[in-house]
Amino acid sequence: MDLQALTLLVEILDAGNLSEAARRLKMSRANVSYHLNQFERSVGQQLVRRTTRRIEPTEIGLRLYEHGRAIRDELTAARDSVAALSQHLQGRVRLSVPSGYGQLVMSPWLIDFKRAHPGVVLDVVFENRVVDLLRDEVDIAVRVISDPPENLVARDMGPVRYVACMTPAYAEAHGVPRALTDLAEAPVITSAVVGRELRLAATLHGERHEVPLRPTLTSENFLFLREAIVAGLGVGIVPDYVVHDEVTRGDVITVLDDWKLRIFGMRMQMLYMPNRHHTRAAATFIEFMLGRARQAQDDTEPV
């Protein structure tokens, strides 16, 4: 099989369309299309489906893409290994992280990694939507997810603990929820999924309970949710890291602490493609972040 043609297929699918692939490869669109057609003829099967906006791989095209990407990554890793003999760590890592966890927890880790490895280019996207690593050209994604896709490697970064919280002034004016069912009527501040009824699952002494919620304010931006909680607009139900500093200072109090609360997933996961060979930059980044996550978990475990 022609390695150049296989590499061309990888570049086309990474680009998403022939025009962008031509721009990246510094070739004409017609030339890219010609070589793709020749490759399909040599294989004897259609490798991509063309739509009005982008191209998508067929099943055989996806298989060849995965092999081609693995070969490309192995060659890049080999070049990195050679460069490492005389140079500092170099490369690019494209990362997608949740807006709240990424900004409130991971930001210091990312800055420390960058200080330790100035030659690595970090491309960080803060978003909460579920990403397609192949389509979005993301090397690593961090997400709260209960059942990671089987086609991805999932590395556990620790539990996500939810708290019910409010300001002391709100508690004095409106009272403190004493039972889980009190949250069903409370003005809740939390994240939510559009078009889906929000229900809070909670466990106490091994018994599981569930109550519907009627949020007064929802957002995917956890920094905004924190501001709303501190402003006394209602009862926040958020991951503990969102209000950690405010609770430490006494600006926010937590309630129903004996309950194990759950709205979405309970584990933070690092996801990436199961390529056998990563670039040194990506492999070093993965282990650095997992080490920081383990350290943070150890620091919060009760003695």
CSV table of C-alpha atoms in Angstrom, one decimal, residues 2-231:
chain,number,residue,atom,x,y,z
A,2,ASP,CA,1.2,3.5,-0.9
A,3,LEU,CA,2.3,5.2,2.3
A,4,GLN,CA,2.0,8.7,0.7
A,5,ALA,CA,-1.6,7.9,-0.3
A,6,LEU,CA,-2.3,6.7,3.2
A,7,THR,CA,-0.9,9.9,4.7
A,8,LEU,CA,-3.0,11.9,2.2
A,9,LEU,CA,-6.1,10.2,3.5
A,10,VAL,CA,-5.2,11.1,7.1
A,11,GLU,CA,-4.6,14.7,6.1
A,12,ILE,CA,-7.9,14.9,4.2
A,13,LEU,CA,-10.0,13.5,7.1
A,14,ASP,CA,-8.2,15.6,9.7
A,15,ALA,CA,-8.9,18.7,7.6
A,16,GLY,CA,-12.6,17.8,7.2
A,17,ASN,CA,-12.9,18.8,3.5
A,18,LEU,CA,-10.8,18.8,0.3
A,19,SER,CA,-10.4,22.5,0.2
A,20,GLU,CA,-8.9,22.7,3.7
A,21,ALA,CA,-6.7,19.7,3.0
A,22,ALA,CA,-5.4,21.3,-0.2
A,23,ARG,CA,-4.6,24.5,1.8
A,24,ARG,CA,-2.7,22.5,4.4
A,25,LEU,CA,-0.8,20.4,1.9
A,26,LYS,CA,-0.1,23.4,-0.4
A,27,MET,CA,-1.7,21.5,-3.3
A,28,SER,CA,-4.6,22.3,-5.6
A,29,ARG,CA,-8.0,20.9,-4.7
A,30,ALA,CA,-8.2,19.1,-8.0
A,31,ASN,CA,-4.8,17.5,-7.3
A,32,VAL,CA,-5.9,16.3,-3.8
A,33,SER,CA,-9.2,14.9,-5.3
A,34,TYR,CA,-7.2,13.1,-8.1
A,35,HIS,CA,-4.9,11.4,-5.6
A,36,LEU,CA,-7.8,10.4,-3.4
A,37,ASN,CA,-9.6,8.9,-6.3
A,38,GLN,CA,-6.5,7.0,-7.4
A,39,PHE,CA,-6.1,5.6,-3.8
A,40,GLU,CA,-9.7,4.5,-3.8
A,41,ARG,CA,-9.2,2.7,-7.1
A,42,SER,CA,-6.1,1.0,-5.8
A,43,VAL,CA,-8.0,-0.2,-2.7
A,44,GLY,CA,-11.1,-1.1,-4.7
A,45,GLN,CA,-13.5,0.6,-2.2
A,46,GLN,CA,-14.9,4.0,-1.4
A,47,LEU,CA,-12.9,5.5,1.4
A,48,VAL,CA,-14.9,8.8,2.1
A,49,ARG,CA,-18.4,10.1,1.7
A,50,ARG,CA,-18.7,13.6,0.4
A,51,THR,CA,-21.4,15.9,1.8
A,52,THR,CA,-22.1,19.6,1.1
A,53,ARG,CA,-20.0,20.8,4.0
A,54,ARG,CA,-17.5,18.1,4.9
A,55,ILE,CA,-16.4,14.5,4.2
A,56,GLU,CA,-16.8,11.5,6.4
A,57,PRO,CA,-14.9,8.2,6.4
A,58,THR,CA,-16.5,5.0,5.3
A,59,GLU,CA,-15.9,2.0,7.5
A,60,ILE,CA,-12.9,0.9,5.5
A,61,GLY,CA,-11.8,4.6,5.3
A,62,LEU,CA,-11.9,4.9,9.1
A,63,ARG,CA,-9.9,1.7,9.5
A,64,LEU,CA,-7.2,3.0,7.1
A,65,TYR,CA,-7.3,6.4,8.8
A,66,GLU,CA,-6.6,4.8,12.2
A,67,HIS,CA,-3.7,2.8,10.8
A,68,GLY,CA,-2.4,5.9,8.9
A,69,ARG,CA,-2.7,8.1,12.0
A,70,ALA,CA,-0.9,5.5,14.1
A,71,ILE,CA,2.0,5.4,11.6
A,72,ARG,CA,2.2,9.1,11.5
A,73,ASP,CA,2.2,9.3,15.3
A,74,GLU,CA,4.9,6.7,15.5
A,75,LEU,CA,7.0,8.6,13.0
A,76,THR,CA,6.5,11.8,15.0
A,77,ALA,CA,7.4,10.0,18.3
A,78,ALA,CA,10.5,8.7,16.6
A,79,ARG,CA,11.5,12.2,15.6
A,80,ASP,CA,10.7,13.4,19.1
A,81,SER,CA,13.0,10.7,20.5
A,82,VAL,CA,15.8,11.8,18.2
A,83,ALA,CA,15.3,15.5,19.1
A,84,ALA,CA,15.2,14.7,22.8
A,85,LEU,CA,18.8,13.7,22.7
A,86,SER,CA,19.9,17.3,22.2
A,87,GLN,CA,16.8,19.4,22.8
A,88,HIS,CA,14.1,20.1,25.4
A,89,LEU,CA,10.6,18.5,25.0
A,90,GLN,CA,8.8,19.9,22.1
A,91,GLY,CA,5.5,19.3,20.3
A,92,ARG,CA,1.8,20.4,20.4
A,93,VAL,CA,-1.0,19.1,22.6
A,94,ARG,CA,-4.6,20.0,21.8
A,95,LEU,CA,-6.8,19.7,24.9
A,96,SER,CA,-10.5,20.0,25.6
A,97,VAL,CA,-11.5,20.5,29.3
A,98,PRO,CA,-14.7,21.3,31.1
A,99,SER,CA,-15.2,25.0,31.7
A,100,GLY,CA,-15.5,24.8,35.5
A,101,TYR,CA,-13.0,22.0,36.3
A,102,GLY,CA,-10.6,23.4,33.7
A,103,GLN,CA,-10.6,26.9,35.0
A,104,LEU,CA,-11.0,26.3,38.7
A,105,VAL,CA,-8.8,23.1,39.1
A,106,MET,CA,-6.7,22.4,36.1
A,107,SER,CA,-5.5,26.0,35.3
A,108,PRO,CA,-2.6,25.9,37.8
A,109,TRP,CA,-1.6,22.4,36.6
A,110,LEU,CA,-1.6,23.6,33.0
A,111,ILE,CA,0.5,26.6,33.9
A,112,ASP,CA,3.0,24.5,35.9
A,113,PHE,CA,3.3,22.1,32.9
A,114,LYS,CA,4.0,24.9,30.5
A,115,ARG,CA,6.6,26.4,32.9
A,116,ALA,CA,8.3,23.0,33.1
A,117,HIS,CA,8.1,22.4,29.3
A,118,PRO,CA,8.2,25.7,27.5
A,119,GLY,CA,8.8,24.0,24.2
A,120,VAL,CA,5.4,22.3,24.2
A,121,VAL,CA,2.6,24.3,22.5
A,122,LEU,CA,-0.6,23.9,24.6
A,123,ASP,CA,-3.9,24.5,22.7
A,124,VAL,CA,-6.6,24.5,25.4
A,125,VAL,CA,-10.3,24.6,24.7
A,126,PHE,CA,-12.7,25.2,27.6
A,127,GLU,CA,-16.1,23.6,26.8
A,128,ASN,CA,-18.6,21.1,28.2
A,129,ARG,CA,-20.0,19.5,25.1
A,130,VAL,CA,-19.1,15.9,24.3
A,131,VAL,CA,-16.3,16.1,21.7
A,132,ASP,CA,-15.4,13.8,18.8
A,133,LEU,CA,-11.7,13.5,19.1
A,134,LEU,CA,-11.3,12.5,15.5
A,135,ARG,CA,-13.6,15.2,14.1
A,136,ASP,CA,-12.4,18.0,16.4
A,137,GLU,CA,-8.7,17.0,16.1
A,138,VAL,CA,-8.4,16.9,19.9
A,139,ASP,CA,-5.6,14.9,21.4
A,140,ILE,CA,-7.0,14.7,24.9
A,141,ALA,CA,-10.4,15.5,26.4
A,142,VAL,CA,-11.3,15.7,30.1
A,143,ARG,CA,-14.9,15.1,30.9
A,144,VAL,CA,-17.3,14.0,33.7
A,145,ILE,CA,-18.6,10.8,32.2
A,146,SER,CA,-20.0,7.6,33.7
A,147,ASP,CA,-19.6,5.3,30.7
A,148,PRO,CA,-16.6,6.3,28.5
A,149,PRO,CA,-16.8,5.3,24.8
A,150,GLU,CA,-15.3,1.9,24.2
A,151,ASN,CA,-13.2,3.2,21.3
A,152,LEU,CA,-11.3,5.6,23.7
A,153,VAL,CA,-8.8,5.1,26.5
A,154,ALA,CA,-10.2,6.5,29.7
A,155,ARG,CA,-7.9,7.4,32.6
A,156,ASP,CA,-9.6,8.1,36.0
A,157,MET,CA,-8.8,11.5,37.5
A,158,GLY,CA,-10.8,11.1,40.7
A,159,PRO,CA,-14.3,11.5,42.0
A,160,VAL,CA,-16.6,14.5,41.5
A,161,ARG,CA,-18.3,15.4,44.8
A,162,TYR,CA,-21.4,17.6,44.7
A,163,VAL,CA,-22.5,19.8,47.5
A,164,ALA,CA,-25.7,21.7,48.3
A,165,CYS,CA,-24.7,25.2,49.4
A,166,MET,CA,-25.8,28.8,50.1
A,167,THR,CA,-24.7,32.0,51.8
A,168,PRO,CA,-25.3,32.4,55.5
A,169,ALA,CA,-27.5,35.4,54.7
A,170,TYR,CA,-29.7,33.3,52.4
A,171,ALA,CA,-30.0,30.6,55.1
A,172,GLU,CA,-31.0,33.2,57.7
A,173,ALA,CA,-33.6,34.7,55.4
A,174,HIS,CA,-35.1,31.5,53.9
A,175,GLY,CA,-34.1,28.7,56.2
A,176,VAL,CA,-31.8,25.7,55.7
A,177,PRO,CA,-33.0,22.6,53.8
A,178,ARG,CA,-33.2,19.9,56.5
A,179,ALA,CA,-34.4,17.0,54.2
A,180,LEU,CA,-33.6,16.0,50.7
A,181,THR,CA,-37.2,16.7,49.6
A,182,ASP,CA,-36.8,20.3,50.7
A,183,LEU,CA,-34.6,20.8,47.6
A,184,ALA,CA,-37.6,20.0,45.3
A,185,GLU,CA,-39.2,23.3,46.2
A,186,ALA,CA,-36.0,25.4,46.7
A,187,PRO,CA,-34.7,27.9,44.1
A,188,VAL,CA,-31.8,25.8,42.8
A,189,ILE,CA,-28.7,27.1,41.0
A,190,THR,CA,-27.0,24.4,39.0
A,191,SER,CA,-25.9,23.1,35.6
A,192,ALA,CA,-28.5,21.4,33.5
A,193,VAL,CA,-29.1,19.6,30.2
A,194,VAL,CA,-31.5,21.4,27.8
A,195,GLY,CA,-34.6,19.5,27.2
A,196,ARG,CA,-34.1,17.0,30.1
A,197,GLU,CA,-35.9,17.0,33.4
A,198,LEU,CA,-33.3,17.6,36.2
A,199,ARG,CA,-33.4,15.0,39.0
A,200,LEU,CA,-31.1,14.8,42.0
A,201,ALA,CA,-30.0,11.4,43.0
A,202,ALA,CA,-28.7,11.0,46.6
A,203,THR,CA,-27.5,8.2,48.8
A,204,LEU,CA,-27.6,8.0,52.6
A,205,HIS,CA,-26.6,4.9,54.6
A,206,GLY,CA,-26.7,2.8,51.5
A,207,GLU,CA,-30.3,3.9,50.5
A,208,ARG,CA,-30.8,5.7,47.2
A,209,HIS,CA,-33.3,8.5,46.9
A,210,GLU,CA,-34.2,10.8,44.0
A,211,VAL,CA,-36.0,14.1,43.9
A,212,PRO,CA,-36.9,16.4,40.9
A,213,LEU,CA,-35.4,19.9,40.9
A,214,ARG,CA,-36.9,23.2,39.7
A,215,PRO,CA,-33.8,25.3,39.1
A,216,THR,CA,-34.2,29.1,39.2
A,217,LEU,CA,-30.9,29.5,37.4
A,218,THR,CA,-28.9,27.2,35.2
A,219,SER,CA,-25.7,27.6,33.2
A,220,GLU,CA,-22.8,25.6,31.8
A,221,ASN,CA,-20.5,28.4,33.2
A,222,PHE,CA,-19.6,27.3,36.7
A,223,LEU,CA,-17.9,30.6,37.4
A,224,PHE,CA,-21.2,32.4,36.8
A,225,LEU,CA,-23.0,29.8,39.0
A,226,ARG,CA,-20.6,30.5,41.8
A,227,GLU,CA,-21.3,34.3,41.5
A,228,ALA,CA,-25.0,33.6,41.6
A,229,ILE,CA,-24.6,31.4,44.8
A,230,VAL,CA,-22.4,34.1,46.5
A,231,ALA,CA,-25.0,36.7,45.5
